[in-house]
CSV table of C-alpha atoms and ligand atoms in Angstrom, one decimal:
chain,number,residue,atom,x,y,z
H,515,MET,CA,0.0,0.0,0.0
H,516,SER,CA,1.4,3.4,-0.9
H,517,ARG,CA,2.0,5.9,1.9
H,518,ALA,CA,-0.7,8.6,2.3
H,519,LEU,CA,0.3,12.1,1.2
H,520,PRO,CA,0.7,14.8,3.9
H,521,SER,CA,-2.3,16.7,2.4
H,522,ALA,CA,-4.5,13.7,3.1
H,523,ALA,CA,-4.7,15.0,6.7
H,524,TYR,CA,-6.9,17.8,5.2
H,525,THR,CA,-8.7,15.9,2.5
H,526,ASP,CA,-9.7,12.9,4.6
H,527,PRO,CA,-12.9,13.8,6.4
H,528,GLY,CA,-12.0,11.5,9.3
H,529,ARG,CA,-9.0,13.6,10.3
H,530,THR,CA,-10.6,17.0,10.8
H,531,GLN,CA,-10.4,16.8,14.6
H,532,GLU,CA,-6.7,16.0,14.8
H,533,PRO,CA,-4.7,18.7,16.6
H,534,SER,CA,-2.4,19.0,13.5
H,535,THR,CA,-5.4,20.0,11.4
H,536,SER,CA,-7.7,21.7,13.8
H,537,ARG,CA,-5.4,23.9,16.0
H,538,THR,CA,-2.7,26.5,15.6
H,539,SER,CA,0.5,26.9,17.4
H,540,GLN,CA,0.4,29.2,20.4
H,541,ASP,CA,4.1,28.9,21.1
H,542,ILE,CA,5.3,31.4,18.6
H,543,THR,CA,6.3,35.1,18.8
H,544,LYS,CA,4.4,37.9,17.1
H,545,LEU,CA,7.1,38.1,14.5
H,546,GLN,CA,7.0,34.3,13.8
H,547,LYS,CA,3.2,34.5,13.6
H,548,ASP,CA,3.4,37.3,11.1
H,549,THR,CA,5.8,35.3,9.0
H,550,LEU,CA,3.6,32.3,9.1
H,551,HIS,CA,0.5,34.3,8.2
H,552,ALA,CA,2.2,36.2,5.3
H,553,ALA,CA,3.4,32.8,3.9
H,554,LEU,CA,-0.1,31.3,4.1
H,555,ARG,CA,-1.7,34.4,2.6
H,556,VAL,CA,0.7,34.2,-0.4
H,557,ASP,CA,0.2,30.4,-0.7
H,558,GLN,CA,-3.6,30.7,-0.7
H,559,ALA,CA,-3.5,33.6,-3.2
H,560,GLY,CA,-1.1,31.7,-5.4
H,561,GLU,CA,-3.3,28.7,-5.5
H,562,VAL,CA,-6.3,30.9,-6.4
H,563,ALA,CA,-4.3,32.5,-9.3
H,564,ALA,CA,-3.1,29.1,-10.4
H,565,ASN,CA,-6.7,27.8,-10.6
H,566,TYR,CA,-7.7,30.7,-12.7
H,567,ILE,CA,-4.6,30.5,-15.0
H,568,TYR,CA,-5.5,26.9,-15.8
H,569,MET,CA,-9.2,27.9,-16.2
H,570,GLY,CA,-8.1,30.6,-18.7
H,571,GLN,CA,-5.9,28.2,-20.6
H,572,LEU,CA,-8.6,25.6,-20.8
H,573,ALA,CA,-11.2,28.1,-22.0
H,574,VAL,CA,-9.0,28.6,-25.0
H,575,LEU,CA,-7.3,25.2,-25.4
H,576,GLY,CA,-9.9,22.9,-23.9
H,577,ARG,CA,-10.7,21.2,-27.3
H,578,ASP,CA,-7.0,20.5,-28.0
H,579,ARG,CA,-6.6,16.7,-27.9
H,580,ILE,CA,-3.1,16.9,-26.6
H,581,VAL,CA,-2.8,19.8,-24.2
H,582,GLY,CA,-6.5,19.9,-23.2
H,583,PRO,CA,-6.4,16.8,-21.0
H,584,LEU,CA,-3.0,17.8,-19.7
H,585,ILE,CA,-4.1,21.3,-18.6
H,586,GLN,CA,-7.2,19.7,-17.0
H,587,GLU,CA,-5.1,17.3,-15.0
H,588,MET,CA,-2.9,20.1,-13.7
H,589,TRP,CA,-6.0,22.2,-12.9
H,590,ASP,CA,-7.4,19.3,-10.9
H,591,GLN,CA,-4.3,19.3,-8.8
H,592,GLU,CA,-4.6,23.0,-8.3
H,593,LYS,CA,-8.2,22.5,-7.1
H,594,LYS,CA,-6.9,20.2,-4.4
H,595,HIS,CA,-4.1,22.6,-3.4
H,596,LEU,CA,-6.6,25.5,-3.1
H,597,ASN,CA,-9.0,23.3,-1.0
H,598,VAL,CA,-6.2,22.5,1.4
H,599,MET,CA,-4.9,26.1,1.5
H,600,ASN,CA,-8.4,27.3,2.3
H,601,LYS,CA,-8.5,24.9,5.3
H,602,LEU,CA,-5.1,26.0,6.4
H,603,GLN,CA,-6.1,29.7,6.2
H,604,LEU,CA,-9.1,29.0,8.5
H,605,GLN,CA,-7.1,26.8,10.9
H,606,HIS,CA,-4.3,29.3,11.4
H,607,ARG,CA,-6.8,32.2,11.3
H,608,VAL,CA,-5.0,34.0,8.5
H,609,ARG,CA,-6.5,37.1,7.0
H,610,PRO,CA,-6.9,36.4,3.3
H,611,THR,CA,-5.4,38.8,0.8
H,612,ILE,CA,-7.5,41.8,-0.1
H,613,LEU,CA,-6.2,41.2,-3.7
H,614,TRP,CA,-8.3,38.1,-4.0
H,615,GLN,CA,-10.4,39.4,-6.9
H,616,VAL,CA,-7.3,40.7,-8.6
H,617,ALA,CA,-5.6,37.3,-8.4
H,618,LYS,CA,-8.6,35.7,-10.1
H,619,VAL,CA,-8.8,38.2,-12.9
H,620,ALA,CA,-5.1,38.4,-13.5
H,621,GLY,CA,-4.8,34.6,-13.4
H,622,PHE,CA,-7.6,34.1,-15.9
H,623,GLY,CA,-6.2,36.8,-18.1
H,624,LEU,CA,-2.7,35.5,-18.0
H,625,GLY,CA,-3.9,31.9,-18.8
H,626,ALA,CA,-6.2,33.0,-21.6
H,627,ILE,CA,-3.9,35.4,-23.3
H,628,THR,CA,-0.9,33.1,-23.3
H,629,ALA,CA,-3.1,30.3,-24.6
H,630,LEU,CA,-4.3,32.6,-27.4
H,631,MET,CA,-0.7,33.1,-28.3
H,632,GLY,CA,-0.4,29.3,-28.8
H,633,LYS,CA,0.1,26.0,-27.0
H,634,GLU,CA,3.8,26.7,-26.6
H,635,ALA,CA,3.2,30.1,-25.0
H,636,ALA,CA,0.6,28.6,-22.7
H,637,MET,CA,3.3,26.1,-21.6
H,638,ALA,CA,5.8,28.8,-21.3
H,639,CYS,CA,3.4,30.6,-18.9
H,640,THR,CA,3.1,27.5,-16.9
H,641,GLU,CA,6.9,27.0,-16.9
H,642,ALA,CA,7.5,30.6,-15.6
H,643,VAL,CA,4.7,30.5,-13.0
H,644,GLU,CA,5.6,27.1,-11.6
H,645,THR,CA,9.3,28.0,-11.4
H,646,VAL,CA,8.5,31.0,-9.2
H,647,ILE,CA,5.9,29.2,-7.1
H,648,GLY,CA,8.3,26.2,-6.7
H,649,GLU,CA,11.0,28.6,-5.4
H,650,HIS,CA,8.5,30.3,-3.1
H,651,TYR,CA,7.4,27.0,-1.6
H,652,ASP,CA,11.0,26.1,-1.0
H,653,GLU,CA,11.5,29.4,0.9
H,654,CYS,CA,8.3,28.5,2.9
H,655,VAL,CA,9.7,25.1,3.8
H,656,ASP,CA,12.9,26.8,5.0
H,657,SER,CA,11.2,29.3,7.1
H,658,LEU,CA,8.9,26.7,8.6
H,659,ARG,CA,11.9,24.5,9.4
H,660,ARG,CA,13.5,27.5,11.2
H,661,LEU,CA,10.2,28.1,13.0
H,662,CYS,CA,10.1,24.5,14.2
H,663,ARG,CA,13.6,24.7,15.4
H,664,ASN,CA,12.9,28.0,17.3
H,665,ILE,CA,9.8,26.5,18.9
H,666,ASP,CA,11.9,23.5,20.0
H,667,ARG,CA,14.6,25.9,21.4
H,668,MET,CA,12.0,28.0,23.2
H,669,THR,CA,10.3,24.9,24.7
H,670,CYS,CA,13.8,23.6,25.7
H,671,SER,CA,14.6,26.6,27.7
H,672,GLN,CA,11.1,26.4,29.3
H,673,LEU,CA,11.9,22.8,30.0
H,674,LYS,CA,14.6,23.6,32.5
H,675,GLU,CA,12.0,25.5,34.5
H,676,LEU,CA,9.0,23.4,33.9
H,677,ASN,CA,10.9,20.1,33.6
H,678,GLU,CA,8.3,19.1,31.1
H,679,MET,CA,8.8,18.0,27.5
H,680,LYS,CA,7.0,19.9,24.8
H,681,SER,CA,7.7,19.6,21.1
H,682,SER,CA,6.8,21.8,18.1
H,683,HIS,CA,3.2,22.1,17.4
H,684,PRO,CA,2.1,19.3,15.1
H,685,SER,CA,0.3,21.8,12.8
H,686,ILE,CA,3.6,23.4,11.9
H,687,SER,CA,5.4,20.3,10.9
H,688,LEU,CA,2.4,19.1,9.0
H,689,LEU,CA,2.3,22.4,7.2
H,690,LYS,CA,5.9,22.0,6.2
H,691,ASP,CA,5.2,18.5,4.8
H,692,VAL,CA,2.1,19.7,2.9
H,693,ILE,CA,4.0,22.6,1.3
H,694,ARG,CA,6.8,20.2,0.4
H,695,GLU,CA,4.3,18.0,-1.3
H,696,PHE,CA,2.7,20.9,-3.2
H,697,ARG,CA,6.1,22.1,-4.2
H,698,ASP,CA,6.8,18.7,-5.8
H,699,ASP,CA,3.5,18.9,-7.7
H,700,GLU,CA,4.3,22.4,-9.0
H,701,LEU,CA,7.7,21.2,-10.1
H,702,GLU,CA,6.0,18.4,-11.9
H,703,HIS,CA,3.8,21.0,-13.7
H,704,LEU,CA,7.0,22.8,-14.6
H,705,ASP,CA,8.5,19.6,-16.1
H,706,THR,CA,5.2,18.9,-18.0
H,707,ALA,CA,5.4,22.4,-19.5
H,708,VAL,CA,8.9,21.9,-20.7
H,709,GLU,CA,8.1,18.5,-22.0
H,710,TYR,CA,5.3,20.0,-24.1
H,711,HIS,CA,7.6,22.5,-25.7
H,712,SER,CA,7.3,25.7,-23.5
H,713,GLN,CA,10.8,26.6,-24.7
H,714,ARG,CA,9.6,26.7,-28.3
H,715,ALA,CA,7.3,29.6,-27.5
H,716,PRO,CA,7.8,32.8,-29.5
H,717,ALA,CA,9.8,35.3,-27.4
H,718,HIS,CA,10.3,32.6,-24.7
H,719,ALA,CA,12.9,34.6,-22.8
H,720,LEU,CA,10.8,37.7,-22.7
H,721,LEU,CA,7.6,35.9,-21.8
H,722,SER,CA,9.4,34.1,-18.9
H,723,THR,CA,10.8,37.4,-17.6
H,724,VAL,CA,7.5,39.2,-17.8
H,725,VAL,CA,5.4,36.3,-16.3
H,726,GLY,CA,8.0,35.4,-13.7
H,727,GLY,CA,8.5,39.0,-12.7
H,728,GLY,CA,4.8,39.5,-12.4
H,729,CYS,CA,4.5,36.5,-10.1
H,730,LYS,CA,7.3,37.7,-7.9
H,731,MET,CA,5.7,41.1,-7.6
H,732,ALA,CA,2.3,39.4,-6.8
H,733,ILE,CA,4.0,37.4,-4.0
H,734,GLU,CA,5.4,40.6,-2.4
H,735,LEU,CA,2.0,42.3,-2.7
H,736,CYS,CA,0.1,39.4,-1.1
H,737,LYS,CA,2.5,39.2,1.8
H,738,ARG,CA,1.6,42.7,2.8
H,739,PHE,CA,-2.0,43.1,1.6
I,2101,LIG,FE1,-0.7,24.7,-6.8
I,2102,LIG,FE1,0.9,24.2,-10.2
């Protein structure tokens, strides 16, 4: 039997009451909490945009017998990502971005416009977006790893006084695993895009720079707003 994916903790209805999926860590400083919230706000917005990008691509290329099913498959994964991110946002009581509607419109527009430029351009858009999102998820995993280490250190110093063993909140280590899983999915989308000739798109370098730059800017905006 294959091992369950970390995100199954959120998609399996039987596990909604587990502390890792129903509670948030109280053992973190204000700064750590802000970091966690900014990360989750970006992640949720990113998954919203990703869903709309694939929706836009499918609106144009849905009838294509080769890339149509491929885009649908990637979109289905994004639907799962968003579903899990929505649950995480509620669990950790994160304020969603106020740029919610912008993410939808920009995502759909980006997907549809690049698809109108051709299959290769659509794949180049996917390549650029998933590269930036993959890097962003990597940074998230790193900061969550640091957070876990800090919580452990904090509880260790309390340990001397309390003589009581506490470990990192299970929700934080689960979050780290979920993000790692999603990062792998995004990198798979990236590989698919390259495999389906993203690099043959007209003005590939320019397209990558514009789309990738836009994504990076969106990440910074969603952290704050
Ligand atoms: Fe995703
Ligand atoms: Fe993706």
